[in-house]
Amino acid sequence: MATLKEKRTCGQRCEDFGRFVWNSDNGTLMGRTPEKWVYISLYYVAFYVVMTALFSLAIWVLMYTVSPYAPDYQDRLKSPGVMVWPDTYGEEIVEISYNTSDKASWMKMSNILHDFLKPYNDTKQLECNNYNCTKGKYFIQKTFSAPHHTKRSCPFMQSMLGACSGLEDPTFGYNCSMPCVIIKMNRIIDFLPSNHTDLPPYVNCTILEGHDSVDKIEYFPDRGIMDLSYFPYYGKLAQPTYVNPLVAVRFSLVGKKQAKIQCRVVSDKISYENYHDPYEGKVIFYLKAVK
């Protein structure tokens, strides 16, 4: 039977540890001579310097090849989405419902539109976008001619929405049965909505349900046109003062005063029949006025 190993005292253990840290007999520090510690330290310093340099080089090459103004790949988004204001979006539907007899109800709608149109204030637009754009033509900019290495943007002023601008009627028609909605097309960098410069995109609204409830549809600007001078969009960094062109639509509600409406941006390069994206090229909403 093997003899039991003698139990070492705490002092002996401390002595062994001290000898491990520094062995004066062999001249080793934690099992290695100072010379070997120098060699291994130099190895790891060189290793991490090389790894850091390779990582930095990879990041530099990546950043050098990526444009800060536009994503390299935009193949998943070929046609813009369309949105409507007041933006009373539910889980599945957009329902713009208000009570003409309840001031709080219709004021809620008008306040949403006032807040949305703040960037389009005439004075603000003339200060930020005072460039005189040529109507009816794409505003192609190959250089950064604006201050701070940016590109110019065409002004879109609130007053261009006419009777639905909120300037003539601050209620936007929600205190009666002539409500205004605002249609906005989402931005896509370098997107040109049409192959024909004589056919600008325009908004067309159709009644899907409740035809007897809508007596008249009016568009602002005239014919619901989104002028070509607002395209293409070059990105937030290149055009920090850019604002989307808008189209306001005013509906004259009669009878039951409720309808299901589809507003579509019509152009040969804007699709609207994507089953998987109900807001591509169009927006469907319910408009209802009660008294």
mmCIF file with all atom_site columns, N, CA, C and O in Angstrom, residues 262-279:
data_model
loop_
_atom_site.group_PDB
_atom_site.id
_atom_site.type_symbol
_atom_site.label_atom_id
_atom_site.label_alt_id
_atom_site.label_comp_id
_atom_site.label_asym_id
_atom_site.label_entity_id
_atom_site.label_seq_id
_atom_site.pdbx_PDB_ins_code
_atom_site.Cartn_x
_atom_site.Cartn_y
_atom_site.Cartn_z
_atom_site.occupancy
_atom_site.B_iso_or_equiv
_atom_site.pdbx_formal_charge
_atom_site.auth_seq_id
_atom_site.auth_comp_id
_atom_site.auth_asym_id
_atom_site.auth_atom_id
_atom_site.pdbx_PDB_model_num
ATOM 1  N N  . GLN A 1 262 ? -58.891 54.430 -53.184 1.00 0.00 ? 262 GLN A N  1
ATOM 2  C CA . GLN A 1 262 ? -57.525 54.087 -53.575 1.00 0.00 ? 262 GLN A CA 1
ATOM 3  C C  . GLN A 1 262 ? -56.903 55.277 -54.294 1.00 0.00 ? 262 GLN A C  1
ATOM 4  O O  . GLN A 1 262 ? -57.463 55.771 -55.278 1.00 0.00 ? 262 GLN A O  1
ATOM 5  N N  . CYS A 1 263 ? -55.768 55.735 -53.810 1.00 0.00 ? 263 CYS A N  1
ATOM 6  C CA . CYS A 1 263 ? -55.024 56.809 -54.482 1.00 0.00 ? 263 CYS A CA 1
ATOM 7  C C  . CYS A 1 263 ? -53.715 56.225 -54.991 1.00 0.00 ? 263 CYS A C  1
ATOM 8  O O  . CYS A 1 263 ? -52.909 55.699 -54.215 1.00 0.00 ? 263 CYS A O  1
ATOM 9  N N  . ARG A 1 264 ? -53.531 56.342 -56.277 1.00 0.00 ? 264 ARG A N  1
ATOM 10 C CA . ARG A 1 264 ? -52.382 55.722 -56.942 1.00 0.00 ? 264 ARG A CA 1
ATOM 11 C C  . ARG A 1 264 ? -51.533 56.789 -57.607 1.00 0.00 ? 264 ARG A C  1
ATOM 12 O O  . ARG A 1 264 ? -52.057 57.758 -58.170 1.00 0.00 ? 264 ARG A O  1
ATOM 13 N N  . VAL A 1 265 ? -50.216 56.622 -57.526 1.00 0.00 ? 265 VAL A N  1
ATOM 14 C CA . VAL A 1 265 ? -49.306 57.485 -58.286 1.00 0.00 ? 265 VAL A CA 1
ATOM 15 C C  . VAL A 1 265 ? -49.087 56.814 -59.636 1.00 0.00 ? 265 VAL A C  1
ATOM 16 O O  . VAL A 1 265 ? -48.517 55.719 -59.718 1.00 0.00 ? 265 VAL A O  1
ATOM 17 N N  . VAL A 1 266 ? -49.561 57.463 -60.675 1.00 0.00 ? 266 VAL A N  1
ATOM 18 C CA . VAL A 1 266 ? -49.556 56.867 -62.016 1.00 0.00 ? 266 VAL A CA 1
ATOM 19 C C  . VAL A 1 266 ? -48.306 57.282 -62.765 1.00 0.00 ? 266 VAL A C  1
ATOM 20 O O  . VAL A 1 266 ? -48.029 58.472 -62.949 1.00 0.00 ? 266 VAL A O  1
ATOM 21 N N  . SER A 1 267 ? -47.542 56.296 -63.204 1.00 0.00 ? 267 SER A N  1
ATOM 22 C CA . SER A 1 267 ? -46.366 56.523 -64.044 1.00 0.00 ? 267 SER A CA 1
ATOM 23 C C  . SER A 1 267 ? -45.924 55.181 -64.593 1.00 0.00 ? 267 SER A C  1
ATOM 24 O O  . SER A 1 267 ? -46.220 54.131 -64.006 1.00 0.00 ? 267 SER A O  1
ATOM 25 N N  . ASP A 1 268 ? -45.227 55.200 -65.726 1.00 0.00 ? 268 ASP A N  1
ATOM 26 C CA . ASP A 1 268 ? -44.893 53.929 -66.387 1.00 0.00 ? 268 ASP A CA 1
ATOM 27 C C  . ASP A 1 268 ? -43.842 53.125 -65.627 1.00 0.00 ? 268 ASP A C  1
ATOM 28 O O  . ASP A 1 268 ? -43.676 51.936 -65.877 1.00 0.00 ? 268 ASP A O  1
ATOM 29 N N  . LYS A 1 269 ? -43.121 53.729 -64.676 1.00 0.00 ? 269 LYS A N  1
ATOM 30 C CA . LYS A 1 269 ? -42.112 52.997 -63.923 1.00 0.00 ? 269 LYS A CA 1
ATOM 31 C C  . LYS A 1 269 ? -42.516 52.770 -62.460 1.00 0.00 ? 269 LYS A C  1
ATOM 32 O O  . LYS A 1 269 ? -41.697 52.384 -61.646 1.00 0.00 ? 269 LYS A O  1
ATOM 33 N N  . ILE A 1 270 ? -43.784 53.025 -62.149 1.00 0.00 ? 270 ILE A N  1
ATOM 34 C CA . ILE A 1 270 ? -44.270 52.818 -60.791 1.00 0.00 ? 270 ILE A CA 1
ATOM 35 C C  . ILE A 1 270 ? -45.338 51.723 -60.823 1.00 0.00 ? 270 ILE A C  1
ATOM 36 O O  . ILE A 1 270 ? -46.408 51.910 -61.392 1.00 0.00 ? 270 ILE A O  1
ATOM 37 N N  . SER A 1 271 ? -45.023 50.588 -60.220 1.00 0.00 ? 271 SER A N  1
ATOM 38 C CA . SER A 1 271 ? -45.976 49.477 -60.195 1.00 0.00 ? 271 SER A CA 1
ATOM 39 C C  . SER A 1 271 ? -46.899 49.615 -58.994 1.00 0.00 ? 271 SER A C  1
ATOM 40 O O  . SER A 1 271 ? -46.575 50.273 -58.004 1.00 0.00 ? 271 SER A O  1
ATOM 41 N N  . TYR A 1 272 ? -48.054 48.981 -59.067 1.00 0.00 ? 272 TYR A N  1
ATOM 42 C CA . TYR A 1 272 ? -49.022 49.098 -57.980 1.00 0.00 ? 272 TYR A CA 1
ATOM 43 C C  . TYR A 1 272 ? -49.788 47.800 -57.727 1.00 0.00 ? 272 TYR A C  1
ATOM 44 O O  . TYR A 1 272 ? -50.730 47.787 -56.946 1.00 0.00 ? 272 TYR A O  1
ATOM 45 N N  . GLU A 1 273 ? -49.371 46.709 -58.342 1.00 0.00 ? 273 GLU A N  1
ATOM 46 C CA . GLU A 1 273 ? -50.096 45.449 -58.211 1.00 0.00 ? 273 GLU A CA 1
ATOM 47 C C  . GLU A 1 273 ? -49.296 44.400 -57.451 1.00 0.00 ? 273 GLU A C  1
ATOM 48 O O  . GLU A 1 273 ? -49.445 43.217 -57.677 1.00 0.00 ? 273 GLU A O  1
ATOM 49 N N  . ASN A 1 274 ? -48.431 44.856 -56.549 1.00 0.00 ? 274 ASN A N  1
ATOM 50 C CA . ASN A 1 274 ? -47.637 43.932 -55.747 1.00 0.00 ? 274 ASN A CA 1
ATOM 51 C C  . ASN A 1 274 ? -48.488 43.428 -54.584 1.00 0.00 ? 274 ASN A C  1
ATOM 52 O O  . ASN A 1 274 ? -48.798 44.169 -53.651 1.00 0.00 ? 274 ASN A O  1
ATOM 53 N N  . TYR A 1 275 ? -48.825 42.157 -54.620 1.00 0.00 ? 275 TYR A N  1
ATOM 54 C CA . TYR A 1 275 ? -49.687 41.575 -53.588 1.00 0.00 ? 275 TYR A CA 1
ATOM 55 C C  . TYR A 1 275 ? -49.012 41.599 -52.221 1.00 0.00 ? 275 TYR A C  1
ATOM 56 O O  . TYR A 1 275 ? -49.667 41.724 -51.185 1.00 0.00 ? 275 TYR A O  1
ATOM 57 N N  . HIS A 1 276 ? -47.676 41.459 -52.211 1.00 0.00 ? 276 HIS A N  1
ATOM 58 C CA . HIS A 1 276 ? -46.940 41.378 -50.958 1.00 0.00 ? 276 HIS A CA 1
ATOM 59 C C  . HIS A 1 276 ? -46.666 42.752 -50.345 1.00 0.00 ? 276 HIS A C  1
ATOM 60 O O  . HIS A 1 276 ? -46.260 42.835 -49.188 1.00 0.00 ? 276 HIS A O  1
ATOM 61 N N  . ASP A 1 277 ? -46.860 43.802 -51.096 1.00 0.00 ? 277 ASP A N  1
ATOM 62 C CA . ASP A 1 277 ? -46.646 45.157 -50.575 1.00 0.00 ? 277 ASP A CA 1
ATOM 63 C C  . ASP A 1 277 ? -47.833 46.028 -50.982 1.00 0.00 ? 277 ASP A C  1
ATOM 64 O O  . ASP A 1 277 ? -47.843 46.621 -52.060 1.00 0.00 ? 277 ASP A O  1
ATOM 65 N N  . PRO A 1 278 ? -48.846 46.118 -50.129 1.00 0.00 ? 278 PRO A N  1
ATOM 66 C CA . PRO A 1 278 ? -50.067 46.852 -50.496 1.00 0.00 ? 278 PRO A CA 1
ATOM 67 C C  . PRO A 1 278 ? -49.859 48.355 -50.657 1.00 0.00 ? 278 PRO A C  1
ATOM 68 O O  . PRO A 1 278 ? -50.741 49.035 -51.170 1.00 0.00 ? 278 PRO A O  1
ATOM 69 N N  . TYR A 1 279 ? -48.724 48.892 -50.195 1.00 0.00 ? 279 TYR A N  1
ATOM 70 C CA . TYR A 1 279 ? -48.486 50.327 -50.302 1.00 0.00 ? 279 TYR A CA 1
ATOM 71 C C  . TYR A 1 279 ? -47.540 50.688 -51.449 1.00 0.00 ? 279 TYR A C  1
ATOM 72 O O  . TYR A 1 279 ? -47.156 51.839 -51.593 1.00 0.00 ? 279 TYR A O  1
#
